[in-house]
Every structure is written in C-alpha cells, then in structure tokens.
mmCIF file of C-alpha atoms in Angstrom:
data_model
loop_
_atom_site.group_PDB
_atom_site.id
_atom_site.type_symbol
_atom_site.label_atom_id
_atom_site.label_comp_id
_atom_site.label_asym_id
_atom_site.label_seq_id
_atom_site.Cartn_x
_atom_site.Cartn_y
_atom_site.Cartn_z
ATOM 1 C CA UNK A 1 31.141 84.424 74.328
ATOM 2 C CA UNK A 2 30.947 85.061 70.955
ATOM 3 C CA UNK A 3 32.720 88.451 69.180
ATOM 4 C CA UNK A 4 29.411 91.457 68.451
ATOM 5 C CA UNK A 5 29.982 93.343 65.482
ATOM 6 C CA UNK A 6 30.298 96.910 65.867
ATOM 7 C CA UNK A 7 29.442 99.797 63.599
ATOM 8 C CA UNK A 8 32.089 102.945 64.145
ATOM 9 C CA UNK A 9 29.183 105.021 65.720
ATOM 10 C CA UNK A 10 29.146 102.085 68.123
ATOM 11 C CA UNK A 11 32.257 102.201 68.550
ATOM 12 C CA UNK A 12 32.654 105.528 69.530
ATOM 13 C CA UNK A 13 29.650 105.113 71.986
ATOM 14 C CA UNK A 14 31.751 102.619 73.700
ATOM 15 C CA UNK A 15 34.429 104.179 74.087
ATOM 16 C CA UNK A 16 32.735 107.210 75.466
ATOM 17 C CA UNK A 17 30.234 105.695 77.392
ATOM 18 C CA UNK A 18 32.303 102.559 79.030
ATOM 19 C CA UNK A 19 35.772 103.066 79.146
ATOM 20 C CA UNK A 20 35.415 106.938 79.762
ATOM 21 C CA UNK A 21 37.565 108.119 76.726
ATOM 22 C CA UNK A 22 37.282 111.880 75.821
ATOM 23 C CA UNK A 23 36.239 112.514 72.371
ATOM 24 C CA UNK A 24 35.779 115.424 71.252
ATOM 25 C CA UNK A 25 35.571 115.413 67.713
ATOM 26 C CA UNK A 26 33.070 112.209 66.925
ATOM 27 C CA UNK A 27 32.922 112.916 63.633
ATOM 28 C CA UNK A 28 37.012 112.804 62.629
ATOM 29 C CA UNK A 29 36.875 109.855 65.496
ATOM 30 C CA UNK A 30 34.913 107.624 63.167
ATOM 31 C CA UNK A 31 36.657 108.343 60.259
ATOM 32 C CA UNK A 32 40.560 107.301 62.189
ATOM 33 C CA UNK A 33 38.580 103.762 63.395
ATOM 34 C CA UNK A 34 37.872 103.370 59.714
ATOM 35 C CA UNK A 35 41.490 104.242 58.245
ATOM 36 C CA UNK A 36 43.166 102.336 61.251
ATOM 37 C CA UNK A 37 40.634 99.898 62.904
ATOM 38 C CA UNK A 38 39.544 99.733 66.170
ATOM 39 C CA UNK A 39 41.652 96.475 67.750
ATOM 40 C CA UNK A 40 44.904 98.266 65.637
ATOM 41 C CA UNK A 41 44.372 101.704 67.581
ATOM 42 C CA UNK A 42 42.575 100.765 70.515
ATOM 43 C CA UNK A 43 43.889 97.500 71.794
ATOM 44 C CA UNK A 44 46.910 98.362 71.103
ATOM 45 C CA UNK A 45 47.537 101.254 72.450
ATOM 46 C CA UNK A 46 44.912 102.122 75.617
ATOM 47 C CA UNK A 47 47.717 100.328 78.071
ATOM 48 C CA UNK A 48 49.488 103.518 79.094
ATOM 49 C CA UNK A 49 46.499 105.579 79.183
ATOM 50 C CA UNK A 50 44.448 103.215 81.803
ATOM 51 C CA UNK A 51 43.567 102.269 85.391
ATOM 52 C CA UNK A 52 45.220 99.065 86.137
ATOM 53 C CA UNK A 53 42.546 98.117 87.895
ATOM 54 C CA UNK A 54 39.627 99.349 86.633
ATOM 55 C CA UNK A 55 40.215 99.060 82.991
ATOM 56 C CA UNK A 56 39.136 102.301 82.091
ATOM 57 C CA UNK A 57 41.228 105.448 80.920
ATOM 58 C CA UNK A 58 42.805 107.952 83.238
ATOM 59 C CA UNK A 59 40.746 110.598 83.913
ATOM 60 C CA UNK A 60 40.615 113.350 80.493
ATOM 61 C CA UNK A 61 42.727 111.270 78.605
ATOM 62 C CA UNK A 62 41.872 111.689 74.879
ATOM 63 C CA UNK A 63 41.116 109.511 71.713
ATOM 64 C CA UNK A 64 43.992 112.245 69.823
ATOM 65 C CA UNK A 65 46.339 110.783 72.607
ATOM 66 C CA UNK A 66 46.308 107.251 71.466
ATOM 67 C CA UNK A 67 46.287 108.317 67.893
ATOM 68 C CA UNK A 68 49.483 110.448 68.745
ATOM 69 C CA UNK A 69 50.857 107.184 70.511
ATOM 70 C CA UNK A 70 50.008 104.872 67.720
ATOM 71 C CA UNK A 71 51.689 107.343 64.478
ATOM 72 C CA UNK A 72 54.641 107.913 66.983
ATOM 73 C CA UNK A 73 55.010 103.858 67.240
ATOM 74 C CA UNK A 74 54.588 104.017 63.427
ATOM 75 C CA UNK A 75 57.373 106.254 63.020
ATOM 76 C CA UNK A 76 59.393 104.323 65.285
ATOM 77 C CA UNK A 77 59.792 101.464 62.997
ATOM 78 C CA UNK A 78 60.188 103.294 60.067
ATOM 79 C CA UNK A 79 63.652 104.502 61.781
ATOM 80 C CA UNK A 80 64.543 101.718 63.431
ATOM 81 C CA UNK A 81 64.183 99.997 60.251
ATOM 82 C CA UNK A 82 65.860 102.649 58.062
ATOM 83 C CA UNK A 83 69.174 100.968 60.512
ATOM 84 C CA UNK A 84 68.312 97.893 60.582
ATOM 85 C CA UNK A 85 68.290 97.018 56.819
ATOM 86 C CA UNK A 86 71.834 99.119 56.764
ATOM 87 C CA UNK A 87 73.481 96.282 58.820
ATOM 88 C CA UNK A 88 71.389 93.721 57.199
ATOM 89 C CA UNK A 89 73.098 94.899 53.696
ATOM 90 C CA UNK A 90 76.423 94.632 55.489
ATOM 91 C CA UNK A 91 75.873 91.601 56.974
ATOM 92 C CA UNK A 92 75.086 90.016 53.529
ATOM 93 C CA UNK A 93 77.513 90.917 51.748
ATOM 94 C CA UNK A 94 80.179 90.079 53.912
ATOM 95 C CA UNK A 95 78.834 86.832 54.735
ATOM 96 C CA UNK A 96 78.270 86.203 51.488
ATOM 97 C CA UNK A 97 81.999 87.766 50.288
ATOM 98 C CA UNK A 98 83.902 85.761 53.004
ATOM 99 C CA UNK A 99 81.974 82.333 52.156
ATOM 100 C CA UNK A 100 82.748 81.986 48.947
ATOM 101 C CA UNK A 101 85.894 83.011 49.149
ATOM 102 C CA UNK A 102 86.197 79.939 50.803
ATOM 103 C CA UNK A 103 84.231 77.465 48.928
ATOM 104 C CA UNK A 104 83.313 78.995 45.437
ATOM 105 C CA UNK A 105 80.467 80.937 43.958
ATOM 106 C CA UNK A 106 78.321 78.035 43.120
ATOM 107 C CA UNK A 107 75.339 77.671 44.525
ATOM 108 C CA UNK A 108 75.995 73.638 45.428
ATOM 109 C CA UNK A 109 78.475 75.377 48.056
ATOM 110 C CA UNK A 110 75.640 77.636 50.123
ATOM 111 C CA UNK A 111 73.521 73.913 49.680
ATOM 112 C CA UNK A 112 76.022 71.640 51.153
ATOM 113 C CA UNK A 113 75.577 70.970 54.525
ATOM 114 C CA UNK A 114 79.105 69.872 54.743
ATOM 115 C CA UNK A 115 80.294 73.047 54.763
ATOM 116 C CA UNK A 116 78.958 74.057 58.148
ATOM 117 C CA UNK A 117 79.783 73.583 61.346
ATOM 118 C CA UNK A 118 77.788 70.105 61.684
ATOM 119 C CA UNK A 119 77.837 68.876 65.239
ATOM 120 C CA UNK A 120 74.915 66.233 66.797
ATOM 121 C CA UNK A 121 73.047 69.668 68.273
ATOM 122 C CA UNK A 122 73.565 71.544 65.088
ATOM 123 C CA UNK A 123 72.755 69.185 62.343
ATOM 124 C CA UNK A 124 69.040 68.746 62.178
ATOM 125 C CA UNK A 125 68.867 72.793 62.054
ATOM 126 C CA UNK A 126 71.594 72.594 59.534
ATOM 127 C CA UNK A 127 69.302 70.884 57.453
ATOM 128 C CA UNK A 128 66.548 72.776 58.056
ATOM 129 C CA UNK A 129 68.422 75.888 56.747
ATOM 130 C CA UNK A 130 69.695 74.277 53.459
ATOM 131 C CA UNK A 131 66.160 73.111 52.994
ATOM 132 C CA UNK A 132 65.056 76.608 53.069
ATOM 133 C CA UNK A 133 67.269 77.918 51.365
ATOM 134 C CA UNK A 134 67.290 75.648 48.337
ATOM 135 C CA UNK A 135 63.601 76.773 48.448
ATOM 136 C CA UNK A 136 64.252 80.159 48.247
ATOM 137 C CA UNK A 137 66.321 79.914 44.927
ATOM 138 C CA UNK A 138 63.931 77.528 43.371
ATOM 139 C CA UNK A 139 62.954 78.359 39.854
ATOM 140 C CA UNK A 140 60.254 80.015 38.339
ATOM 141 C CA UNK A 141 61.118 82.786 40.908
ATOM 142 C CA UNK A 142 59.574 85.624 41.405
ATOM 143 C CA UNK A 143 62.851 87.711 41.516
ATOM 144 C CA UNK A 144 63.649 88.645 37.959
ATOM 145 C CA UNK A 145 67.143 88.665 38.571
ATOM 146 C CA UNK A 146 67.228 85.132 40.145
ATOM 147 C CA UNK A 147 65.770 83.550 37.162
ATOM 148 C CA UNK A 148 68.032 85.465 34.889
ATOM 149 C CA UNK A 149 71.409 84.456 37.011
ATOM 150 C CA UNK A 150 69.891 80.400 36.884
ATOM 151 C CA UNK A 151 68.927 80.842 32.478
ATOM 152 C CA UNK A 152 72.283 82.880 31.382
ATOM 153 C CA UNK A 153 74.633 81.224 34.378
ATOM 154 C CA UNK A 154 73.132 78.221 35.570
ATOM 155 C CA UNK A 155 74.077 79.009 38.546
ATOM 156 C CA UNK A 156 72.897 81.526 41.567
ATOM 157 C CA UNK A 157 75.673 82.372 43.210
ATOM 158 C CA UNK A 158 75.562 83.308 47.689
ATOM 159 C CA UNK A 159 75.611 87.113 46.730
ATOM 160 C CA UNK A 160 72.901 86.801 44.319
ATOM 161 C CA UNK A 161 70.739 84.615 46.385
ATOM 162 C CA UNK A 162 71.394 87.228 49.508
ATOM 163 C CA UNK A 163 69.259 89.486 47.805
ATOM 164 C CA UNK A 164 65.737 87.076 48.426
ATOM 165 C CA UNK A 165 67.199 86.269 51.708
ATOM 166 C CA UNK A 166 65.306 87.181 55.075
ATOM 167 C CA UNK A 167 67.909 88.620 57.884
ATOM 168 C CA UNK A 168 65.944 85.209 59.718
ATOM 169 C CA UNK A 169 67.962 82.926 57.546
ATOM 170 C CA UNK A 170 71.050 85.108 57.173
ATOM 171 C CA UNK A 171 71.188 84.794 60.745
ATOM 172 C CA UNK A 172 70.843 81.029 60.960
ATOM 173 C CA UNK A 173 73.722 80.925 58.512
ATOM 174 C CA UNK A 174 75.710 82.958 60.472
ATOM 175 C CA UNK A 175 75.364 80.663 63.004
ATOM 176 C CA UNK A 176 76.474 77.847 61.682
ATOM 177 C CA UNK A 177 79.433 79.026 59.022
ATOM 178 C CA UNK A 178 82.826 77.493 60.095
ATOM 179 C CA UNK A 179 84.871 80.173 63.192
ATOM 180 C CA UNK A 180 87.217 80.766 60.859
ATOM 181 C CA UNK A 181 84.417 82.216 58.583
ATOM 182 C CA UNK A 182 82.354 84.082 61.807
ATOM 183 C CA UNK A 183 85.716 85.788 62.562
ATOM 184 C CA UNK A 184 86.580 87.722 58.917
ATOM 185 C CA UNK A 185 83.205 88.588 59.174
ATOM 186 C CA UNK A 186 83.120 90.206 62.872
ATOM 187 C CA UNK A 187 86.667 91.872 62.499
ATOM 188 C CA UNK A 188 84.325 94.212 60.236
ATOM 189 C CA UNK A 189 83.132 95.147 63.512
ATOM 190 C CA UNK A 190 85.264 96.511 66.060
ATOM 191 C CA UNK A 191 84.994 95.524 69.132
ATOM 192 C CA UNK A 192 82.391 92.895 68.260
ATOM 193 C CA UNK A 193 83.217 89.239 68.913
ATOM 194 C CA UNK A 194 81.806 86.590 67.075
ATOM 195 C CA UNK A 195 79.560 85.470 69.367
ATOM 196 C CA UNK A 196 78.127 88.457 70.489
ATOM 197 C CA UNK A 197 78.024 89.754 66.757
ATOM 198 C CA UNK A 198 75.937 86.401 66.135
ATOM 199 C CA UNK A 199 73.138 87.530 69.171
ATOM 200 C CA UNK A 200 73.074 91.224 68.016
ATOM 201 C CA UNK A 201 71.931 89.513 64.841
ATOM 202 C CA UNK A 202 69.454 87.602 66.056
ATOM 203 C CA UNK A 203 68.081 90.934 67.984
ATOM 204 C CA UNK A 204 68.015 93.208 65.017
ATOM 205 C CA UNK A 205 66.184 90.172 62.911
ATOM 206 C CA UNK A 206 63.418 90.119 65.429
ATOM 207 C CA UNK A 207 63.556 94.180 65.682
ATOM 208 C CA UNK A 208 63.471 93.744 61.802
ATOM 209 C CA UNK A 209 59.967 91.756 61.381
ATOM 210 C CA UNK A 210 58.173 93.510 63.774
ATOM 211 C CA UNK A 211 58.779 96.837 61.972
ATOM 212 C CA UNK A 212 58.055 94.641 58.707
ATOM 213 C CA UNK A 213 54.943 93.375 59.541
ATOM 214 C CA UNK A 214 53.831 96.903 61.354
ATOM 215 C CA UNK A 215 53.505 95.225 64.985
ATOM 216 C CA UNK A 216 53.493 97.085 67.488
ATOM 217 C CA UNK A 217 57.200 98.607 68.594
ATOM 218 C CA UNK A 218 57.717 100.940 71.881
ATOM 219 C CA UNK A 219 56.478 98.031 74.266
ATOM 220 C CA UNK A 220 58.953 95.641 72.103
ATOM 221 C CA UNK A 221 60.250 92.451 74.004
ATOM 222 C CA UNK A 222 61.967 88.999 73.024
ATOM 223 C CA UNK A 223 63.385 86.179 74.607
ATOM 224 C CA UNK A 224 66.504 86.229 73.187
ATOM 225 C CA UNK A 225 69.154 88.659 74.638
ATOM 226 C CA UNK A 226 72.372 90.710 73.938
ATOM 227 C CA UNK A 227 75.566 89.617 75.308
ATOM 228 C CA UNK A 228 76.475 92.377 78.421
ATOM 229 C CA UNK A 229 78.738 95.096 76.793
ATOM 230 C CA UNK A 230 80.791 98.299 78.351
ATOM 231 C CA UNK A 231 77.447 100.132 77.974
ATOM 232 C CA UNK A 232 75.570 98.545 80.138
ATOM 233 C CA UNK A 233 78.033 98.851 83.169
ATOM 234 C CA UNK A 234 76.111 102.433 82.527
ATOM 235 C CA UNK A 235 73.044 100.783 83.652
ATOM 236 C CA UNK A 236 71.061 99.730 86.651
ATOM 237 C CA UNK A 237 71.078 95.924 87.969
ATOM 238 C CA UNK A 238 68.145 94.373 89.979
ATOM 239 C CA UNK A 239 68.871 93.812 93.689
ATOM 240 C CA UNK A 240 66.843 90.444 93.195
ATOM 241 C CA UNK A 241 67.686 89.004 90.011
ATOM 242 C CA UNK A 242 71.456 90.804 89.838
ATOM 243 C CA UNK A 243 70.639 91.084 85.977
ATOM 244 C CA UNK A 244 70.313 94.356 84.174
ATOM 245 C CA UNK A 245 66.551 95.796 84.563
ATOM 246 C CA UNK A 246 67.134 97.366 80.829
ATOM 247 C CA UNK A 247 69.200 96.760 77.518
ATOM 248 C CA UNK A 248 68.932 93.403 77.206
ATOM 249 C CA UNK A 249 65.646 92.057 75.744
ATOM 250 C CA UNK A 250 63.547 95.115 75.342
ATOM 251 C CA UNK A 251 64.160 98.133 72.421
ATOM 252 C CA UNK A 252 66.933 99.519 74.241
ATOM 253 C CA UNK A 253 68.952 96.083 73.466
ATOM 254 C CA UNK A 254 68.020 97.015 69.782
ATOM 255 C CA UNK A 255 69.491 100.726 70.351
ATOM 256 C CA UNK A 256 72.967 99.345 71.762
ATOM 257 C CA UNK A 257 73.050 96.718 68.740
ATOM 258 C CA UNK A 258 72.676 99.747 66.430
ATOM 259 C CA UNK A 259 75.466 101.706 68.725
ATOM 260 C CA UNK A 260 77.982 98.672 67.808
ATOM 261 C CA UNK A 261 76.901 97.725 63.861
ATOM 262 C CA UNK A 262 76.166 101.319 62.401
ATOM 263 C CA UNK A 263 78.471 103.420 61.531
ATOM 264 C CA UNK A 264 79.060 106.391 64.116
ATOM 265 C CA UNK A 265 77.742 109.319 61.763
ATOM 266 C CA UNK A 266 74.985 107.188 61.186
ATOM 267 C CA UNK A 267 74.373 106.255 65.140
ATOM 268 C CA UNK A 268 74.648 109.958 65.322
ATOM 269 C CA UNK A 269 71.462 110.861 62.749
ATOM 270 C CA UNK A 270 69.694 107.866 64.229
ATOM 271 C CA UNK A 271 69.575 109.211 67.900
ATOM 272 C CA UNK A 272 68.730 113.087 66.923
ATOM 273 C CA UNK A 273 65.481 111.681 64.879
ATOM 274 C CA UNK A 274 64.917 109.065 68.097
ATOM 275 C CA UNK A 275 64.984 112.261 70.427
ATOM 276 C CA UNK A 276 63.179 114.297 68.406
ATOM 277 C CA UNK A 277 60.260 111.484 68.479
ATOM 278 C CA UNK A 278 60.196 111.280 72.495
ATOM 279 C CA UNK A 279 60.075 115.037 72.422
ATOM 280 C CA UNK A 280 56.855 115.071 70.097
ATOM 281 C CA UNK A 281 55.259 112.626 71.317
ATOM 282 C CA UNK A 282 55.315 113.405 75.219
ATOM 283 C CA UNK A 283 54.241 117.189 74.334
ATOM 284 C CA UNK A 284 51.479 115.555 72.710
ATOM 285 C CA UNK A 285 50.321 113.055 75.465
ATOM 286 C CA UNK A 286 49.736 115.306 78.611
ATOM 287 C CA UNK A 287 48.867 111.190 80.033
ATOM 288 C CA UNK A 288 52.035 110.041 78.949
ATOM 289 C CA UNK A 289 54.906 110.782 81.010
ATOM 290 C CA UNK A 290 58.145 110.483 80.037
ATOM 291 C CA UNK A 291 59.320 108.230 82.688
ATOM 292 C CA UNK A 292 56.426 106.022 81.757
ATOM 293 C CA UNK A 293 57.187 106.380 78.168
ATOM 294 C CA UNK A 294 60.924 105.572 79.009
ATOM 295 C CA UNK A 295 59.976 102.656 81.469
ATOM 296 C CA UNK A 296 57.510 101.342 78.691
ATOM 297 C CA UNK A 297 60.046 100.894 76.040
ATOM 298 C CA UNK A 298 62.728 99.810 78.487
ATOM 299 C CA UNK A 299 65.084 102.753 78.089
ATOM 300 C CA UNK A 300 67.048 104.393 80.951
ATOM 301 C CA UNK A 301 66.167 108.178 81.182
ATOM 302 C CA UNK A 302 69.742 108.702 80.523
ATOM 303 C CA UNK A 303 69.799 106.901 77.462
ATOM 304 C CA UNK A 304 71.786 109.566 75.517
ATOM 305 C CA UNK A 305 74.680 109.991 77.465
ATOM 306 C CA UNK A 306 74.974 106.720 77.654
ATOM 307 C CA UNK A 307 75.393 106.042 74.456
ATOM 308 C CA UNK A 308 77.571 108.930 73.391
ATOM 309 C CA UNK A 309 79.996 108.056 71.435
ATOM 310 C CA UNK A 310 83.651 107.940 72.189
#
C-alpha cells in the first residue's frame, strides 16, 4: 500500500482522532511536526507511551510527553558523546604514539599490511583496513592540514592521519596491531586488558555513530558485547539464559565502558548530568515511569551505586 502524504493539520487529526493522543495546544503541535517531522518524533518515540496491543496511547498521555522524551534522547547523546570523543582522543594518540614508535612516522608504515597481525582469518580484513585507510589520506583532501603535511613533508604521518580517522577504523586497527603494541596501549588503562579494552572500543564506536548521526539513543542495542567485569557481579543474571539481563549490549554496557576509559573526575561529572536527565525527564512524563524508563534503556535501578567509584 502505497505511503499518503500528509499535511501537519492532518497530522494532528490523526493523531487525535486515531491513536487517541492528547493535544492540547494544536497550534504549537503543528509547528514541532514541522521543526522535527512526524516519523522523527512520532515513530520514534510513541513505544513507551502505548497499548501493546492496541496500538494506541495510554490513556491522557500527551503530544508534550513525547516531545519531552525525544529532547531528553537528544540530550542524551550530546553527553554521551561529550565522553565518548574524550577516549576516542586518547585512544588515537596512543595508538598512534606506540605504533610508530615501533615502525616510524611514515605513512608507508600505517599502509603496510605486514605490520599487523596477519593470520588466514585476519588478512582479507587487514586489507580491507589499509585500503581504507590509504583512502582516507588520499590527496586533494579536504582536511587542510592533510594536504599541507603531504606538500611541505611528503609524508602524513599515523598522528596526523588520526585526526580524519573514524573511531570505526581506529578500532579495526586496534584490532589487528601486533600484542606487543595492544598491551603499551591498554596499560594506559588500569585494570583493562587488551582484549577487553579492544570490545569496549568497539562499544563506544557504535555508541559514537548513533549519537553522530542523531539516531535514536535510550532504547540503544548492538550485537556486539562487553567482556563481564567486577561491576556486573553487581547485577542480575537470567534464570534461563544464566547471562546478565543488563550491561552488556544495551546503554548501560556504554556507561560501564565510560566507568573504565574516563578519567574518575570525569566519570564523576558524567553521572551527575546523566541523573539530572532521568530526574527531568520522568517529572515531565507522568506516562513514563522510571522503572520503565530504566528497563527501556537497560539500566538497573541501582545504577549509581553500582558504579561508585572506589
């Protein structure tokens, strides 16, 4: 069945007439579809606010209260963000630092496959990651200072090249950099191996492009997964799967990645904005629960304490 167009008026009809929404203010309602759009606000956002079954919104649930939901989810990534491109800094230049220590500044070091860890699984994706990366240094670039580094220098050295580098393909080269490599760059850590350091990545990336590209945030999930830490023996395990119902591919895994890569004054400022946010935006919900909220998001409703620092 083909997509009908929709003026906002209609819109707003629909809402109130079908799905049972309560607007009040028609009026400012019309002019929030037209800043936002309707499948950004609506679609996005009606889940917590409905009747599984019957489709339609809880009973006086408002169009404010999605609104509220949606510039709280907003926010969200803007912090979560703020954190995330901290540790993606770090990350770089580490990475970069520890590299070419090893094999030199030039940029034929970052573009030789040889110099990581090649194995029959590994070197097809090896390739694919020199590949991209030789295309992310090509010239004319739109970087000013990459073209400046390749006309005075001839050369665009890893730390240079970090800078036009998504935390995607920082990732995928911390993947596949030599141990000895993975290890100087995890003792930056403590209490982070180099395995586990190498998932957290891989977390915060996704985490990272989702805030990005403005996706939606508080119902995050992925298929990839933190290794189990000392936090989670905090939290619950399923009596049918035996695994750990949160803190493990939901934003809660993202919150304990933060807890091990950020500094602790900075973990600190990070959770007193985060509980600030769950406080607004339940008082402004009266549909939203907590719990739910909580649940939603995949956080235990004793989040805090357990991550207080030691």
């Amino acid at each position: 069945m083909p997509q009908i167009f929709f003026t906002y008026e209609q819109q707003v009809e629909k809402l109130l007439l079908e799905k049972n929404l309560c607007i009040p203010d028609r009026k400012s309602a019309m002019e929030t579809l037209e800043q936002i759009g309707y499948y950004s606000l609506i679609s996005g956002y009606k889940e917590p606010f409905k009747h599984a079954s019957s489709g339609k919104y809880l009973y006086g649930v408002t169009f404010e209260e999605l609104v509220a939901l949606y510039y709280f989810d907003e926010e969200l990534r803007t912090l979560f963000l703020k954190y995330i491109l901290h540790i993606e800094r770090h990350i770089k230049s580490v990475t970069s630092y520890h590299f070419c220590e090893k094999y030199g500044a030039g940029k034929q070091a970052y573009l030789n496959p040889d110099n990581y860890s090649l194995t029959q699984k590994s070197t097809a994706e090896v390739h694919k990651l020199v590949s991209s990366l030789q295309k992310t240094i090509s010239l004319p670039s739109r970087y000013a200072y990459m073209n400046h580094h390749a006309n005075k220098y001839g050369n665009i050295p890893l730390w240079v090249a970090m800078n036009a580098m998504t935390f995607g393909q920082v990732s995928k080269i911390h993947q596949y950099i030599p141990n000895d490599i993975q290890s100087k760059i995890s003792q930056k850590f403590p209490h982070v191996t180099e395995r586990s350091l190498h998932q957290f990545i891989t977390v915060l990336a996704r985490c990272r492009n989702v805030c990005a590209h403005g996706e939606r945030l508080f119902s995050f999930r992925i298929r990839e997964t933190i290794p189990d830490t000392t936090l989670h023996k905090k939290l619950e395990i399923s009596q049918h799967s035996g695994q750990y119902m949160m803190g493990k591919q939901d934003l809660f895994s993202v919150v304990i990645a933060l807890y091990y890569l950020i500094k602790k004054e900075e973990f600190e400022q990070f959770k007193c904005k985060l509980s600030e946010l769950f406080i607004h935006i339940v008082q402004n919900c009266p549909h939203l629960s907590e719990e739910q909220l909580y649940r939603t998001m995949g956080f235990p409703r004793n989040w805090s304490d357990i991550t207080l620092l030691s």
